[in-house]
PDB file of C-alpha atoms in Angstrom:
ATOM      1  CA  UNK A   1       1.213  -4.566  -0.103  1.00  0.00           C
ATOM      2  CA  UNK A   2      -2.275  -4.884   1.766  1.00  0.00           C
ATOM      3  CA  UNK A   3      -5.191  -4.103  -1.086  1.00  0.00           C
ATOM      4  CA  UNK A   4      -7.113  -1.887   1.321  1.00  0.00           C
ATOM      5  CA  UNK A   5      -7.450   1.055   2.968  1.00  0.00           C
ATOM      6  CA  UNK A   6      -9.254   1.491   6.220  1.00  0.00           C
ATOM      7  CA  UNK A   7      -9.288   4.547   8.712  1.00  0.00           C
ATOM      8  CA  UNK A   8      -6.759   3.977  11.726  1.00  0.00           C
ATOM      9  CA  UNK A   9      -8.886   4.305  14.132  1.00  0.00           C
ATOM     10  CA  UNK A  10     -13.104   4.777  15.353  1.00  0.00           C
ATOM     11  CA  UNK A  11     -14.990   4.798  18.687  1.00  0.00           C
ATOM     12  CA  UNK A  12     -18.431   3.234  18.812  1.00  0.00           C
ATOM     13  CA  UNK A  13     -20.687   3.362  22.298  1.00  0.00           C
ATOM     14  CA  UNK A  14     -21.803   0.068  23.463  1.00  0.00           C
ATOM     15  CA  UNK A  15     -24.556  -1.274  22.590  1.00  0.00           C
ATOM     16  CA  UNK A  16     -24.859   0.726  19.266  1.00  0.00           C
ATOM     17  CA  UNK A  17     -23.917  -0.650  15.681  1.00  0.00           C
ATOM     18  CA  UNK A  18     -20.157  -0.458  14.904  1.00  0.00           C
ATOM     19  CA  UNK A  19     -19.601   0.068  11.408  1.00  0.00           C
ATOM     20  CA  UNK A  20     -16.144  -0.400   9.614  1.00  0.00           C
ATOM     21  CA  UNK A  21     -15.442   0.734   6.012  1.00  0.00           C
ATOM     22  CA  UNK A  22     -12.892  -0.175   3.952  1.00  0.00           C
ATOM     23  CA  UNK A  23     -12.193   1.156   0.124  1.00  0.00           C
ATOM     24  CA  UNK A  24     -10.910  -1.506  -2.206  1.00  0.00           C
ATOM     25  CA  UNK A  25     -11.075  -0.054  -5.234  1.00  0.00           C
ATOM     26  CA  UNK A  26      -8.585  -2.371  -7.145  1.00  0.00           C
ATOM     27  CA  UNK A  27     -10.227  -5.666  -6.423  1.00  0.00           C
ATOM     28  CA  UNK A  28     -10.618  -7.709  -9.437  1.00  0.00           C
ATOM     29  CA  UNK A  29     -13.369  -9.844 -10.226  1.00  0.00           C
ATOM     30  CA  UNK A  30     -12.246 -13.150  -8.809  1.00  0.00           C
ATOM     31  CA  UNK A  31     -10.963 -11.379  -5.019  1.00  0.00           C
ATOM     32  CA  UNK A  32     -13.105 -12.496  -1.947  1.00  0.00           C
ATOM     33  CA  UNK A  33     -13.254  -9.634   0.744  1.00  0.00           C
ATOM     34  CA  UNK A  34     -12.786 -10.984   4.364  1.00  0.00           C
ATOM     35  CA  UNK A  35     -12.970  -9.751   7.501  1.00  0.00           C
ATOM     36  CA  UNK A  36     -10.694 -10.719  10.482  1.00  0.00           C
ATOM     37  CA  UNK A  37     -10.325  -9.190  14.263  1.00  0.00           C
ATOM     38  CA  UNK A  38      -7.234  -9.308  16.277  1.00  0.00           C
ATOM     39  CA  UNK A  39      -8.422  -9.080  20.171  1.00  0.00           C
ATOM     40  CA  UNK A  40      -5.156  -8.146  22.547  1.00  0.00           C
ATOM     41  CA  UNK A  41      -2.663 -11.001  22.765  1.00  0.00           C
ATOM     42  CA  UNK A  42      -4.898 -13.451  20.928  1.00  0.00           C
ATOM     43  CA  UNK A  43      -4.557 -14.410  17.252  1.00  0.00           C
ATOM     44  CA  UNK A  44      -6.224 -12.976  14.103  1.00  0.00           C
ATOM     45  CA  UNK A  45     -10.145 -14.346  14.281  1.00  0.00           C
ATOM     46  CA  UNK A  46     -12.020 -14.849  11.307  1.00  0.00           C
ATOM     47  CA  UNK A  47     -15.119 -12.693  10.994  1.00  0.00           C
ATOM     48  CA  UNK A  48     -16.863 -13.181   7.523  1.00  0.00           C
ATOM     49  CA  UNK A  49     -16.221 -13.294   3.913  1.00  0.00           C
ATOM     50  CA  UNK A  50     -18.275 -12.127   0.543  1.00  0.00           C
ATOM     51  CA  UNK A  51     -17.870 -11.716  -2.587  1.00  0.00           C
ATOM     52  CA  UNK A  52     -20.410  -9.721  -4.228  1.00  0.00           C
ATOM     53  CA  UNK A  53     -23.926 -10.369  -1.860  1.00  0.00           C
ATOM     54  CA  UNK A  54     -23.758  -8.842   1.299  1.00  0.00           C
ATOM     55  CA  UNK A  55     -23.477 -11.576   3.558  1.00  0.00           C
ATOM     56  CA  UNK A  56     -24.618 -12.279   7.670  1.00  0.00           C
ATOM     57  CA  UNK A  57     -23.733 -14.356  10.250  1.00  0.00           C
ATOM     58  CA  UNK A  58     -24.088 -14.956  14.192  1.00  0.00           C
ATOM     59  CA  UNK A  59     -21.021 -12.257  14.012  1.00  0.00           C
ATOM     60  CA  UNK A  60     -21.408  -9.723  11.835  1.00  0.00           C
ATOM     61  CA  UNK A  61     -23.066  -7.959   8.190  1.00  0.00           C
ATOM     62  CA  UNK A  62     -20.668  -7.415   5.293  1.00  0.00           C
ATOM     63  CA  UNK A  63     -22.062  -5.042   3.125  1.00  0.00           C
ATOM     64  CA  UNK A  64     -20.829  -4.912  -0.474  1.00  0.00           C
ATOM     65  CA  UNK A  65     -21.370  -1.687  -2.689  1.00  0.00           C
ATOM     66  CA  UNK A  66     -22.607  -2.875  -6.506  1.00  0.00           C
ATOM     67  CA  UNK A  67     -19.154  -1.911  -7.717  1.00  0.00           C
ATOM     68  CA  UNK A  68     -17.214  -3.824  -5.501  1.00  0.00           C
ATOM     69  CA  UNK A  69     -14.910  -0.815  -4.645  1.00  0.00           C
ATOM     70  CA  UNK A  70     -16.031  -0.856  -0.522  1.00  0.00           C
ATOM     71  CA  UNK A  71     -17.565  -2.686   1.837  1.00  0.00           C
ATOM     72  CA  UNK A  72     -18.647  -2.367   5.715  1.00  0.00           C
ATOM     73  CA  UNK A  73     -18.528  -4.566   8.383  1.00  0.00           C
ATOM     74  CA  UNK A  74     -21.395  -3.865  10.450  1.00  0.00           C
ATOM     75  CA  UNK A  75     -21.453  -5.609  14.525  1.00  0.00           C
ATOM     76  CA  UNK A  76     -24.770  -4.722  14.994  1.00  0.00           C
ATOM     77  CA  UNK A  77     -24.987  -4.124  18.569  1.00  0.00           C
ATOM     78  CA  UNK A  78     -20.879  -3.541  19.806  1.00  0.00           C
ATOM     79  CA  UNK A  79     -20.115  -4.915  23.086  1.00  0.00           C
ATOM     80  CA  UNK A  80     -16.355  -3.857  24.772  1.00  0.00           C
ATOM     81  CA  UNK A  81     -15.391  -7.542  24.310  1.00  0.00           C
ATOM     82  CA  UNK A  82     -15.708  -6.194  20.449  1.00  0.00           C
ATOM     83  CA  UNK A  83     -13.038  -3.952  20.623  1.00  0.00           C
ATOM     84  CA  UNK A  84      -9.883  -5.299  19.001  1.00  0.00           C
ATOM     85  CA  UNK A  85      -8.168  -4.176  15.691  1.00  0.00           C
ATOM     86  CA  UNK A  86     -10.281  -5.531  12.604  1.00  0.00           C
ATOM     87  CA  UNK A  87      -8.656  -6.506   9.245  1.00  0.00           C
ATOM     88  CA  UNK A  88     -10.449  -5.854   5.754  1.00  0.00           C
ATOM     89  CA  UNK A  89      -8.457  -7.984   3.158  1.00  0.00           C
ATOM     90  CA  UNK A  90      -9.001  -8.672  -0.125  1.00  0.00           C
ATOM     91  CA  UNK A  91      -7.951 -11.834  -1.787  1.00  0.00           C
ATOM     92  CA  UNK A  92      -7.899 -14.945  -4.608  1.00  0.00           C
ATOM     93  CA  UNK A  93      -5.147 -16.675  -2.824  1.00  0.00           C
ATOM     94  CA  UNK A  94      -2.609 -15.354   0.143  1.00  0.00           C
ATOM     95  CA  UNK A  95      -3.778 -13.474   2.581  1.00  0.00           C
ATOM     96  CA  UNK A  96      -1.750  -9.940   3.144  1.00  0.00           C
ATOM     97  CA  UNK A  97      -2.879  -8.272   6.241  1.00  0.00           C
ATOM     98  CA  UNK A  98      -2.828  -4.733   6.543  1.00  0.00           C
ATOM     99  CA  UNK A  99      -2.892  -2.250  10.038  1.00  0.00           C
ATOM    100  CA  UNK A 100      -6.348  -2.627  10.299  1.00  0.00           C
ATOM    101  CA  UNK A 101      -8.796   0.034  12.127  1.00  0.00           C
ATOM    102  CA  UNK A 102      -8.813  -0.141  15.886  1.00  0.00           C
ATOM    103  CA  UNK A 103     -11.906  -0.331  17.190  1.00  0.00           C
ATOM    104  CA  UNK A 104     -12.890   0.862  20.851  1.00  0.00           C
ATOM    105  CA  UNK A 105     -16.097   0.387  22.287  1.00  0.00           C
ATOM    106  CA  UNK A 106     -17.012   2.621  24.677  1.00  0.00           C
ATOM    107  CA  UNK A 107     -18.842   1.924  28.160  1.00  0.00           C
TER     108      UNK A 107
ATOM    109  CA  UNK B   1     -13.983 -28.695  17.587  1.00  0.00           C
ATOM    110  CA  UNK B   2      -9.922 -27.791  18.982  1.00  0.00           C
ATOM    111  CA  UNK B   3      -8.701 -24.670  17.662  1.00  0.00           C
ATOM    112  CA  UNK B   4      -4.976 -24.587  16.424  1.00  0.00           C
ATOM    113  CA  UNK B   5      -3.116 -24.951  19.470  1.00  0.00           C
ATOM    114  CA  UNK B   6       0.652 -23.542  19.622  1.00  0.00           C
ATOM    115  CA  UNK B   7       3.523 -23.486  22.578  1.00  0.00           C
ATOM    116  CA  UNK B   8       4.723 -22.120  24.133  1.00  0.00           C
ATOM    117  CA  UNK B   9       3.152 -18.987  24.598  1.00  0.00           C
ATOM    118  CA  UNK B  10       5.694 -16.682  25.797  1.00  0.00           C
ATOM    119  CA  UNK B  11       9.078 -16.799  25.260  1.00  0.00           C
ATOM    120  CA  UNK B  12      12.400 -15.384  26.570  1.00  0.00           C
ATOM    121  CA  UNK B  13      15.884 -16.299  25.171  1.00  0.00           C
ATOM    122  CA  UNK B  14      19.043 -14.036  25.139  1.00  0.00           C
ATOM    123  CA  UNK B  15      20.648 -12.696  21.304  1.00  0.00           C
ATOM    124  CA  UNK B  16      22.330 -16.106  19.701  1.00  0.00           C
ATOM    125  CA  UNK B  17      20.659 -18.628  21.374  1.00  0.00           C
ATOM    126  CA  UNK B  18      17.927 -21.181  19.116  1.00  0.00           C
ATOM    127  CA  UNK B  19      14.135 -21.039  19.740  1.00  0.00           C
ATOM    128  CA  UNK B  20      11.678 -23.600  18.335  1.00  0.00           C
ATOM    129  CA  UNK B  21       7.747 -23.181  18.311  1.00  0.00           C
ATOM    130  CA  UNK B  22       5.157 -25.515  18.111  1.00  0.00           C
ATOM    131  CA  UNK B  23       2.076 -25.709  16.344  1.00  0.00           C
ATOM    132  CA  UNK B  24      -0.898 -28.499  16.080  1.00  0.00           C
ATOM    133  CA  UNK B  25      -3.242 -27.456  13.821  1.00  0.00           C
ATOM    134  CA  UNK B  26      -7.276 -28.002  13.389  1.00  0.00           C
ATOM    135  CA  UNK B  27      -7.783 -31.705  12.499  1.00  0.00           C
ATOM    136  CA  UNK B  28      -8.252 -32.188   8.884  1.00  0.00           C
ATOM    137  CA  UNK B  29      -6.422 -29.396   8.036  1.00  0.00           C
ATOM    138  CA  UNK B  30      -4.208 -29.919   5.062  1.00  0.00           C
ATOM    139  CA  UNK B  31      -2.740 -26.757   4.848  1.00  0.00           C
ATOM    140  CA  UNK B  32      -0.441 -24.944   7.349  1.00  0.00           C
ATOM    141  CA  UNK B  33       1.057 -21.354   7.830  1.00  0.00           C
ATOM    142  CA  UNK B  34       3.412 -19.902  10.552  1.00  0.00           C
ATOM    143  CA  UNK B  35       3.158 -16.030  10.238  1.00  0.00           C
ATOM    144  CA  UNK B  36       5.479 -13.550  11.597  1.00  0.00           C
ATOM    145  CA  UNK B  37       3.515 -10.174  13.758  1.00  0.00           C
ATOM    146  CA  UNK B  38       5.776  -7.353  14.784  1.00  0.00           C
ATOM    147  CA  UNK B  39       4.254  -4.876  16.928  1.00  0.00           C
ATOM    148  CA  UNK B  40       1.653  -2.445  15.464  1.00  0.00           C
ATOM    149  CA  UNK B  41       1.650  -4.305  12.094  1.00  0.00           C
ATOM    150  CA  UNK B  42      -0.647  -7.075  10.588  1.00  0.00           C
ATOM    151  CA  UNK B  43       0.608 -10.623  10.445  1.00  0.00           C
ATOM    152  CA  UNK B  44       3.322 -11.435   7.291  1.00  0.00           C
ATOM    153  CA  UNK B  45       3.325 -15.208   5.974  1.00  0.00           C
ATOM    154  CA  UNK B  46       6.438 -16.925   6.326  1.00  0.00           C
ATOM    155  CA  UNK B  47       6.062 -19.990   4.891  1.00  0.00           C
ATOM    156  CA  UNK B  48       2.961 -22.461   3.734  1.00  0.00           C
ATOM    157  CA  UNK B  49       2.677 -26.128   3.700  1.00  0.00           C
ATOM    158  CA  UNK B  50       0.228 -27.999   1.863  1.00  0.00           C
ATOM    159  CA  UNK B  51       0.540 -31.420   3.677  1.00  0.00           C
ATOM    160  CA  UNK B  52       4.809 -32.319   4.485  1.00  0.00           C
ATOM    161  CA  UNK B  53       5.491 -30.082   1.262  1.00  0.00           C
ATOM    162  CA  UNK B  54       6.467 -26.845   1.733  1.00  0.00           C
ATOM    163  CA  UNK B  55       4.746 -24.778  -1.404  1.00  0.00           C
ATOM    164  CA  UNK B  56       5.595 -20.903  -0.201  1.00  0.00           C
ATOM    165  CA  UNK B  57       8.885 -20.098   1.484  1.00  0.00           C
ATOM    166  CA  UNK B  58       9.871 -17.336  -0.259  1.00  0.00           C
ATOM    167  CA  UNK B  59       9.370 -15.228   2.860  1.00  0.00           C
ATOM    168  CA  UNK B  60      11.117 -17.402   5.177  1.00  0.00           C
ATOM    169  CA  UNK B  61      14.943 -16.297   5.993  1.00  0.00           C
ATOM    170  CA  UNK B  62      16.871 -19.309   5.277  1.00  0.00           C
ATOM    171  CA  UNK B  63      20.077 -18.138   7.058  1.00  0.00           C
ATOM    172  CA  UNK B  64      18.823 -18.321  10.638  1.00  0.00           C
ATOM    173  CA  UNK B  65      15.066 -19.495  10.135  1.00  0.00           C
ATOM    174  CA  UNK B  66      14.058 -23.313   9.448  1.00  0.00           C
ATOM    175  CA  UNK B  67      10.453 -24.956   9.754  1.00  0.00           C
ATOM    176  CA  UNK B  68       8.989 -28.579   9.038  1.00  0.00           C
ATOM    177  CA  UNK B  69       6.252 -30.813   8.855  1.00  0.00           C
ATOM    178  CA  UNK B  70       7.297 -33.895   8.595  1.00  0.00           C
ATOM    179  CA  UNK B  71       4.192 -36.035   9.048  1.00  0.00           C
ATOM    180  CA  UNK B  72       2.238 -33.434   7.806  1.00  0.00           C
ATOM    181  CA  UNK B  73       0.123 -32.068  11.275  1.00  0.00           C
ATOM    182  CA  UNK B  74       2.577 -30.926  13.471  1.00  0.00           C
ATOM    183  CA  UNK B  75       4.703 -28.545  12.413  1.00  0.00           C
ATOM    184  CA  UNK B  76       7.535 -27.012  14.092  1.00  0.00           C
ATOM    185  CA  UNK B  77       9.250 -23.129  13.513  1.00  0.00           C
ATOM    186  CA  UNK B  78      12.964 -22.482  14.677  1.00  0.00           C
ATOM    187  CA  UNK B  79      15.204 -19.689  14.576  1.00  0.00           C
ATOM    188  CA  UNK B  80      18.925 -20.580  14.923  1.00  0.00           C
ATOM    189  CA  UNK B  81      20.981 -18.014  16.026  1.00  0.00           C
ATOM    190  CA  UNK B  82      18.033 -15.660  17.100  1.00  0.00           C
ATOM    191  CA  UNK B  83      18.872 -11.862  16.929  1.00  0.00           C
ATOM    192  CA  UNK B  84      17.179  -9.018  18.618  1.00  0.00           C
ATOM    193  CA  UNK B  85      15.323  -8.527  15.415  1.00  0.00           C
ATOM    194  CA  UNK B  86      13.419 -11.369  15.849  1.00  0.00           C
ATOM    195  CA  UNK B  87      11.020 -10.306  18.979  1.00  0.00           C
ATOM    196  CA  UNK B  88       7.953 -10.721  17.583  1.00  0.00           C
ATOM    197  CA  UNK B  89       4.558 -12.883  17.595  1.00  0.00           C
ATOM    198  CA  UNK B  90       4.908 -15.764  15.752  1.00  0.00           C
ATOM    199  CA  UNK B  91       1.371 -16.803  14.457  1.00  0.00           C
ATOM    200  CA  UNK B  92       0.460 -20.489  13.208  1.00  0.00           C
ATOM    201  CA  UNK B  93      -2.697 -21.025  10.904  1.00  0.00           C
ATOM    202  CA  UNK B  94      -4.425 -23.486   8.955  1.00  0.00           C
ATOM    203  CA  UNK B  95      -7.308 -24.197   6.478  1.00  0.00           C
ATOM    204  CA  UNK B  96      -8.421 -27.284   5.089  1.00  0.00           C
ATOM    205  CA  UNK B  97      -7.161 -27.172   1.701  1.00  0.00           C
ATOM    206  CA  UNK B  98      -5.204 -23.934   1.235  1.00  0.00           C
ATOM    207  CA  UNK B  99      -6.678 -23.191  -2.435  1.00  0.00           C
ATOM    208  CA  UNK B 100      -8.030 -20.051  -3.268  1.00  0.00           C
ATOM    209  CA  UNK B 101     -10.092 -18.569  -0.884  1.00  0.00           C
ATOM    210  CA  UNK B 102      -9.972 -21.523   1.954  1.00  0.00           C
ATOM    211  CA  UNK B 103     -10.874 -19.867   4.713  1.00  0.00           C
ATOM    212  CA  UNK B 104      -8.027 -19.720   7.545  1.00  0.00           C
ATOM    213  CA  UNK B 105      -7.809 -20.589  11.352  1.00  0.00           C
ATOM    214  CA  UNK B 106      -5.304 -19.005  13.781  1.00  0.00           C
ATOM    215  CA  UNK B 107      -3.588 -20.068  17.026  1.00  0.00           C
ATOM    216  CA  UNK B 108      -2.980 -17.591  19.828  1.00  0.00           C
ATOM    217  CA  UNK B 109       0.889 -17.197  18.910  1.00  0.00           C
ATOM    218  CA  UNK B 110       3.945 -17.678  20.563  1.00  0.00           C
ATOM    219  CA  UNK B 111       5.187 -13.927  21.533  1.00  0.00           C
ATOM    220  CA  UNK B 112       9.171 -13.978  21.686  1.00  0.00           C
ATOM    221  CA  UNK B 113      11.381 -11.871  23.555  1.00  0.00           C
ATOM    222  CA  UNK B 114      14.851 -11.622  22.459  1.00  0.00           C
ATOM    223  CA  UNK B 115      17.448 -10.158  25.105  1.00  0.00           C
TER     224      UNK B 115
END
């Protein structure tokens, strides 16, 4: 079973940040947490990945809380080619997707 | 630098007839994973190869599903007889080593449609 929980669903109006939780509160101390989007008919695209800094890159911010429990995944300024279902998955090995949180941008 | 590339795309076969899928992965990549995505849920590993060995098939249904890798790049997926059941996107990936938290690389998928 996936590690995390994140909402089913959010809307976010272009051109503002999009910001994703996810609650991991049972992630041990050796777990990455990575990000991954699914865009219609394509295949899962990796986003970023942290384990305790919060991390950026051309993509995204992952923002880590102190305990490790949560994270965010912030796309600072959305754009509708950003909306697509985004994974949160925690992991030391295998990778076990969950639903995700389906993001729509809004024009 | 060449994504993983899988084919075909789409396919359609009727109940009870085979179905192989194709996969190339990123050049370099050591490690190789075919993943099963039914519709609405997140992509399930079938199987893992690390090179021509394969290290994680405990996933994989061995009565009608068989996969290999023989020179380990390619690698092929088939499903012989395929059942309703089976429509679905098959997903290839691949990462450079495969330990820990190697970071993975999909292909578009193959989406099959059995009749």
């Amino acid at each position: 079973d996936a590690k995390t929980t994140q909402p089913t669903s959010m809307d976010c109006a272009e051109g503002r940040a999009a910001n994703l939780p996810c609650n991991h509160s049972t992630i041990s101390g050796n777990e990455y947490v990575y990000w991954y989007r699914q865009i219609h008919s394509q295949g899962p695209q990796y986003i970023i990945h942290g384990l305790k800094n919060n991390e950026t890159n051309e993509m995204a911010s992952l923002i880590i809380t102190e305990d490790r429990k949560s994270s965010t995944l912030i796309l600072p300024h959305a754009t509708l080619r950003d909306t697509a279902v985004y994974y949160c998955i925690v992991r030391d090995d295998k990778i076990i997707f969950g639903k995700g949180t389906r993001l729509h941008i809004l024009p | 630098e060449a994504g993983v590339v899988q084919s075909p795309r789409y396919k359609i076969i009727e109940k009870k007839q085979p179905v192989a899928f194709w996969c190339n992965p990123i050049s370099g990549h050591n490690t190789l994973y075919w993943y099963l995505q039914n519709l609405g849920q997140g992509p399930e590993l079938l199987i893992r190869y690390e090179n021509e060995e394969a290290v994680d098939d405990s996933q994989l249904p061995k009565d009608r599903f068989s996969a290999e890798r023989l020179k380990g790049v390619d690698s092929t997926l088939k499903i012989q007889p395929a059942e309703l059941g089976d429509s679905a996107v098959y997903l290839c990936a691949s990462s450079r080593f495969g330990q820990g938290t190697d970071t993975q690389y999909f292909g578009p998928g193959t989406r099959l449609t059995v009749l």
